[in-house]
Every structure is written in C-alpha cells, then in structure tokens.
Amino acid sequence: MSRITKAFEALQKERRKALVLFITAGDPSIETTIKMVKEAHTAGADIIELGIPFSDPLADGAVIQESFYRAIAKGVNIGKTLEAVKKIRKSGCQAPIVFMLSSTLVINHGVKKFMNDCALASVDGVILPDVPIEEADEFMPLARKAGLDTIMLAAPTSTSKRLKQLARLSSGFLYYISVTGVTGEKRAAPKEVGNALKKIKTLSKTPVCAGFGITDGEQARQISRHADGVVIGTQAIRVITKAKTRQKAVEDLVKFVRSIRRGLDGK
C-alpha cells in the first residue's frame, strides 16, 4: 500500500479531509523547499505536491508561472528536486510527496529512468497535467511498475465516460480541477463544484481531491464536503512570494497551512 493510500485511509478513519499542498520546488530555494515540506506536513498538510518548473507552464496562472521562472533561474530541475526529496527522507519526514511536471521534462529525462529515479528517491506519485488519456500508456504503466501512484486530472468538461476512464487510470487520488482555465485565477461556485463532485464520487473508487481557486479555510471546508480532500497551490505560492525572507516564507506558509487545516476540521 502506498504512502498516499495509507494517508487517505487514516484520514477516513478519523473522518477528516486531506489537505494537498502544492509548492514550487526551488522557490525561493531548494533548501527552503526542504524546510517547507517538513514543516508544512507537521502543520497539517497531508500530501505535498512539488511542482518541477517548466519554461512553458500552459495550464498555470501568472502566480505559479512566475514562481517557475524564479526556480528555473536558480537552475532547479528534476535532478535537484530528486536530491531534495532524498534529504527530506533522510531527515525522517514520511510525508507523501507527488511530483507535478510537464511530460516534456519526463521525456527529456527518459520516461523509464524518470519513474525509477523517483522510486529510488522515495517519491510517491506523479501528476502529468499535459498528458491526456489517449497518451497515458506512454507513461502510466512505467510509473506503476516503479511503484508510483498515477494521479489523473478531471475537469468540469469531462464526460461520464471520460471520468470513468480517468478514475480507472488514477491511483492515490483523482484530481478534480473545479474550474476551467488556468490555475488559481478564478473560483468555481461551491454548489456547482458540489454537484460535479457528487457525480465523480459515484464513478470513482479512488479518493477525489478538488483544487484550483481555493484561498481560505472556509472555502476549503465547503468544497471538502463533497470530496476526500482539497488541493491548494496558487494561494500558498502567494504567501511564500510575499515573505521578505526565506525563513519568513517558511513561517508564513506554516501559518497558512494551519488556517486551512482548521477550516477543513471545522475548528
């Protein structure tokens, strides 16, 4: 059983919802990212998504794009992010860690090599947002063979047939993008998201997490009523970016995570 599945099972027993936190690897620095992962997990982030920067992040809004550009300027890549995860594991942190990145980076690295390198570093899963179902066979079997969870993205425009296919291909969790367009730039109405999530839950045995546009604990709580968890990224990056120092970035992110956790737990 994967670390991600164990996390969801433990949360379900406690009747709590998962908080999946997205941060960019290497922004503001790799060393700060290592601290953020460990401290955010302790503060209540159940699963960490590390975004590996790419120069053409089409599905990401301006906040994440700028974060990617800053990390790229510092030379952050797959290799440096893998080394960061190894350091995180050596410190004793067992947070489930997912890599989110462009398939172009994976292909350039070598698909089989990438999946095996992730497994060796104790990465738990991968999200390739630009890979449609029709091209999944190039990546997913190799990921599964390496012992990685494969997290697929579903959208409001996904048909029932497509949702079933996405659910079948997903392990760990299914990531529902609650608005169409770029990440973090607008919110979906909670009622609309709720109705969509109810439908998806009838089609998927895999846990479902909803993301895109969630900015505070109250909204996270509303969305989580119909999902197994929420994904928060853009607002977390905003918090990190506003901090004057790297240490303040860690501290402010921890405060933000705690506020979302309180909202999810209804406290």
Short mmCIF file of C-alpha atoms in Angstrom, two decimals:
data_model
loop_
_atom_site.label_atom_id
_atom_site.label_comp_id
_atom_site.label_asym_id
_atom_site.label_seq_id
_atom_site.Cartn_x
_atom_site.Cartn_y
_atom_site.Cartn_z
CA MET A 1 0.00 0.00 0.00
CA SER A 2 1.37 3.40 -0.98
CA ARG A 3 2.02 6.25 1.43
CA ILE A 4 -0.75 8.22 -0.32
CA THR A 5 -3.32 5.43 0.13
CA LYS A 6 -2.29 5.00 3.76
CA ALA A 7 -2.78 8.73 4.33
CA PHE A 8 -6.31 8.65 2.90
CA GLU A 9 -7.24 5.54 4.89
CA ALA A 10 -6.01 7.14 8.12
CA LEU A 11 -7.94 10.34 7.37
CA GLN A 12 -11.12 8.43 6.53
CA LYS A 13 -10.95 6.58 9.86
CA GLU A 14 -10.72 9.96 11.60
CA ARG A 15 -13.46 11.40 9.34
CA ARG A 16 -11.10 14.13 8.23
CA LYS A 17 -10.31 15.52 4.79
CA ALA A 18 -6.95 15.60 3.05
CA LEU A 19 -5.04 18.83 2.57
CA VAL A 20 -2.85 18.54 -0.52
CA LEU A 21 -0.36 21.41 -0.69
CA PHE A 22 1.34 22.47 -3.93
CA ILE A 23 4.61 24.38 -3.82
CA THR A 24 7.23 25.02 -6.48
CA ALA A 25 10.48 23.12 -5.98
CA GLY A 26 13.29 25.62 -5.50
CA ASP A 27 11.30 28.80 -4.95
CA PRO A 28 12.73 30.67 -3.13
CA SER A 29 15.48 28.00 -2.82
CA ILE A 30 15.89 24.22 -2.67
CA GLU A 31 16.97 24.44 0.98
CA THR A 32 13.83 26.42 1.81
CA THR A 33 11.68 23.91 -0.08
CA ILE A 34 13.07 21.11 2.11
CA LYS A 35 12.14 23.07 5.25
CA MET A 36 8.71 23.90 3.85
CA VAL A 37 7.86 20.28 3.08
CA LYS A 38 8.79 19.10 6.57
CA GLU A 39 7.17 21.95 8.48
CA ALA A 40 4.03 22.16 6.32
CA HIS A 41 3.47 18.42 6.82
CA THR A 42 3.80 18.82 10.58
CA ALA A 43 1.39 21.79 10.44
CA GLY A 44 -1.32 19.74 8.72
CA ALA A 45 -0.57 19.28 5.02
CA ASP A 46 -1.23 15.58 4.44
CA ILE A 47 0.27 15.33 0.94
CA ILE A 48 2.85 17.58 -0.71
CA GLU A 49 2.86 18.29 -4.43
CA LEU A 50 6.20 19.54 -5.67
CA GLY A 51 5.93 21.40 -8.94
CA ILE A 52 9.05 20.92 -11.04
CA PRO A 53 9.43 24.14 -13.05
CA PHE A 54 8.98 24.22 -16.79
CA SER A 55 9.50 27.21 -19.08
CA ASP A 56 6.09 26.90 -20.75
CA PRO A 57 3.54 26.08 -18.00
CA LEU A 58 0.40 26.49 -20.11
CA ALA A 59 -2.17 25.40 -17.52
CA ASP A 60 -0.73 27.52 -14.73
CA GLY A 61 -1.76 31.05 -13.84
CA ALA A 62 0.60 34.00 -13.54
CA VAL A 63 1.45 33.37 -9.88
CA ILE A 64 2.73 29.84 -10.49
CA GLN A 65 4.34 30.79 -13.82
CA GLU A 66 6.40 33.48 -12.11
CA SER A 67 7.34 31.04 -9.36
CA PHE A 68 8.51 28.56 -12.00
CA TYR A 69 10.60 31.22 -13.74
CA ARG A 70 12.31 32.15 -10.45
CA ALA A 71 13.16 28.50 -9.79
CA ILE A 72 14.42 27.95 -13.35
CA ALA A 73 16.69 30.99 -12.97
CA LYS A 74 18.24 29.22 -9.97
CA GLY A 75 18.89 26.09 -12.02
CA VAL A 76 16.18 23.93 -10.46
CA ASN A 77 15.47 20.77 -12.41
CA ILE A 78 14.42 17.13 -11.93
CA GLY A 79 17.82 16.11 -10.55
CA LYS A 80 17.93 18.84 -7.90
CA THR A 81 14.34 18.12 -6.87
CA LEU A 82 15.09 14.40 -6.50
CA GLU A 83 18.08 15.25 -4.30
CA ALA A 84 15.83 17.47 -2.19
CA VAL A 85 13.39 14.59 -1.65
CA LYS A 86 16.26 12.30 -0.61
CA LYS A 87 17.28 14.88 2.01
CA ILE A 88 13.67 15.15 3.20
CA ARG A 89 13.51 11.37 3.64
CA LYS A 90 16.89 11.25 5.41
CA SER A 91 15.52 13.75 7.94
CA GLY A 92 12.80 11.24 8.83
CA CYS A 93 9.89 13.03 7.15
CA GLN A 94 7.44 10.49 5.72
CA ALA A 95 5.03 12.94 4.07
CA PRO A 96 3.56 11.56 0.84
CA ILE A 97 5.28 13.50 -1.96
CA VAL A 98 3.95 13.86 -5.50
CA PHE A 99 5.82 15.38 -8.44
CA MET A 100 3.78 17.55 -10.79
CA LEU A 101 5.54 18.37 -14.03
CA SER A 102 5.33 18.62 -17.78
CA SER A 103 5.60 15.41 -19.78
CA THR A 104 8.27 17.15 -21.88
CA LEU A 105 10.61 17.12 -18.88
CA VAL A 106 9.88 13.44 -18.30
CA ILE A 107 10.55 12.55 -21.93
CA ASN A 108 13.80 14.55 -21.92
CA HIS A 109 14.90 12.71 -18.77
CA GLY A 110 13.83 9.34 -20.20
CA VAL A 111 10.41 8.06 -19.10
CA LYS A 112 11.56 4.77 -17.56
CA LYS A 113 14.60 6.42 -15.95
CA PHE A 114 12.44 9.21 -14.52
CA MET A 115 9.97 6.79 -12.92
CA ASN A 116 12.77 4.63 -11.50
CA ASP A 117 14.68 7.68 -10.21
CA CYS A 118 11.50 8.88 -8.48
CA ALA A 119 11.04 5.50 -6.83
CA LEU A 120 14.68 5.42 -5.66
CA ALA A 121 14.25 8.87 -4.08
CA SER A 122 11.02 7.72 -2.34
CA VAL A 123 8.71 9.96 -4.35
CA ASP A 124 5.18 8.55 -4.04
CA GLY A 125 3.33 9.67 -7.16
CA VAL A 126 3.32 11.70 -10.35
CA ILE A 127 0.93 14.15 -11.98
CA LEU A 128 1.48 14.92 -15.66
CA PRO A 129 -1.17 17.59 -16.33
CA ASP A 130 -0.50 17.78 -20.07
CA VAL A 131 -0.95 14.05 -20.72
CA PRO A 132 -4.45 13.13 -21.95
CA ILE A 133 -5.94 9.65 -21.57
CA GLU A 134 -5.03 8.84 -25.16
CA GLU A 135 -1.30 9.25 -24.41
CA ALA A 136 -1.28 7.82 -20.89
CA ASP A 137 0.07 4.42 -21.99
CA GLU A 138 3.44 6.02 -22.69
CA PHE A 139 3.84 6.96 -19.03
CA MET A 140 1.44 5.28 -16.60
CA PRO A 141 2.47 1.60 -16.91
CA LEU A 142 6.11 2.53 -16.25
CA ALA A 143 5.05 4.64 -13.26
CA ARG A 144 3.00 1.79 -11.81
CA LYS A 145 5.84 -0.69 -12.44
CA ALA A 146 8.15 1.59 -10.43
CA GLY A 147 5.59 1.62 -7.60
CA LEU A 148 4.40 5.19 -8.13
CA ASP A 149 0.81 6.36 -7.88
CA THR A 150 -0.54 7.96 -11.05
CA ILE A 151 -2.83 10.91 -10.41
CA MET A 152 -5.02 11.98 -13.32
CA LEU A 153 -6.82 15.31 -13.75
CA ALA A 154 -10.57 15.59 -14.30
CA ALA A 155 -12.31 18.81 -15.36
CA PRO A 156 -15.87 20.22 -15.41
CA THR A 157 -15.91 19.44 -19.14
CA SER A 158 -15.10 15.73 -18.62
CA THR A 159 -17.92 13.40 -19.74
CA SER A 160 -19.11 10.46 -17.62
CA LYS A 161 -17.30 8.08 -19.96
CA ARG A 162 -14.08 10.06 -19.63
CA LEU A 163 -14.44 10.32 -15.86
CA LYS A 164 -14.68 6.53 -15.62
CA GLN A 165 -11.51 6.20 -17.71
CA LEU A 166 -9.69 8.77 -15.58
CA ALA A 167 -10.79 7.04 -12.38
CA ARG A 168 -9.56 3.70 -13.72
CA LEU A 169 -6.14 5.18 -14.60
CA SER A 170 -5.77 7.02 -11.29
CA SER A 171 -4.22 5.61 -8.16
CA GLY A 172 -3.61 7.53 -4.95
CA PHE A 173 -6.30 10.06 -5.79
CA LEU A 174 -8.13 11.66 -8.70
CA TYR A 175 -7.52 15.41 -9.02
CA TYR A 176 -10.65 17.36 -9.94
CA ILE A 177 -9.96 20.81 -11.40
CA SER A 178 -13.02 22.71 -10.21
CA VAL A 179 -12.77 25.50 -12.79
CA THR A 180 -11.67 25.50 -16.41
CA GLY A 181 -8.79 27.73 -17.48
CA VAL A 182 -5.52 28.46 -15.69
CA THR A 183 -4.79 27.63 -12.07
CA GLY A 184 -5.77 29.89 -9.22
CA GLU A 185 -7.20 32.70 -11.34
CA LYS A 186 -10.89 32.27 -10.52
CA ARG A 187 -13.19 30.38 -8.23
CA ALA A 188 -15.99 28.00 -9.06
CA ALA A 189 -19.29 28.32 -7.21
CA PRO A 190 -19.37 25.82 -4.31
CA LYS A 191 -22.79 24.49 -5.40
CA GLU A 192 -21.53 23.75 -8.94
CA VAL A 193 -18.43 22.05 -7.59
CA GLY A 194 -20.51 20.07 -5.10
CA ASN A 195 -22.80 18.71 -7.79
CA ALA A 196 -19.85 17.78 -10.00
CA LEU A 197 -18.04 16.05 -7.15
CA LYS A 198 -21.12 14.02 -6.21
CA LYS A 199 -21.20 12.72 -9.77
CA ILE A 200 -17.48 11.91 -9.81
CA LYS A 201 -17.70 10.10 -6.46
CA THR A 202 -20.28 7.72 -7.91
CA LEU A 203 -17.86 6.86 -10.73
CA SER A 204 -14.57 6.64 -8.82
CA LYS A 205 -13.44 4.24 -6.12
CA THR A 206 -10.24 6.28 -5.87
CA PRO A 207 -10.30 9.27 -3.45
CA VAL A 208 -11.15 12.56 -5.15
CA CYS A 209 -9.48 15.88 -4.32
CA ALA A 210 -10.66 19.23 -5.68
CA GLY A 211 -8.44 22.18 -6.46
CA PHE A 212 -7.95 25.44 -8.36
CA GLY A 213 -9.06 28.70 -6.79
CA ILE A 214 -9.26 27.72 -3.11
CA THR A 215 -7.84 30.52 -0.98
CA ASP A 216 -9.02 30.09 2.63
CA GLY A 217 -10.19 27.63 5.24
CA GLU A 218 -13.89 28.34 4.84
CA GLN A 219 -13.89 27.69 1.11
CA ALA A 220 -11.75 24.60 1.63
CA ARG A 221 -14.33 23.31 4.13
CA GLN A 222 -17.24 23.94 1.74
CA ILE A 223 -15.54 22.15 -1.16
CA SER A 224 -14.36 19.26 1.02
CA ARG A 225 -17.93 18.35 1.99
CA HIS A 226 -18.23 16.59 -1.34
CA ALA A 227 -14.60 15.46 -1.80
CA ASP A 228 -11.98 13.45 0.04
CA GLY A 229 -9.66 16.43 0.11
CA VAL A 230 -8.65 19.77 -1.36
CA VAL A 231 -5.60 20.90 -3.31
CA ILE A 232 -4.20 24.36 -2.60
CA GLY A 233 -1.39 25.84 -4.67
CA THR A 234 -1.72 29.37 -6.00
CA GLN A 235 -2.60 30.92 -2.65
CA ALA A 236 0.29 29.08 -0.99
CA ILE A 237 2.68 30.46 -3.62
CA ARG A 238 1.30 33.96 -2.98
CA VAL A 239 2.03 33.58 0.73
CA ILE A 240 5.59 32.42 0.01
CA THR A 241 6.23 35.18 -2.53
CA LYS A 242 5.08 37.98 -0.20
CA ALA A 243 7.53 37.00 2.54
CA LYS A 244 10.54 39.29 2.96
CA THR A 245 12.97 36.50 3.92
CA ARG A 246 13.23 32.76 3.31
CA GLN A 247 12.67 31.97 6.98
CA LYS A 248 9.59 34.21 6.99
CA ALA A 249 8.35 32.33 3.90
CA VAL A 250 8.51 29.06 5.86
CA GLU A 251 6.80 30.60 8.90
CA ASP A 252 4.04 32.25 6.86
CA LEU A 253 3.39 29.05 4.90
CA VAL A 254 3.06 27.11 8.16
CA LYS A 255 0.52 29.67 9.45
CA PHE A 256 -1.40 29.42 6.18
CA VAL A 257 -1.46 25.61 6.29
CA ARG A 258 -2.71 25.68 9.88
CA SER A 259 -5.52 28.06 8.91
CA ILE A 260 -6.63 25.77 6.08
CA ARG A 261 -6.37 22.73 8.35
CA ARG A 262 -8.58 24.42 10.95
CA GLY A 263 -11.12 25.21 8.24
CA LEU A 264 -11.15 21.63 6.98
CA ASP A 265 -11.51 20.28 10.51
CA GLY A 266 -14.32 22.74 11.27
CA LYS A 267 -12.44 24.43 14.11
#
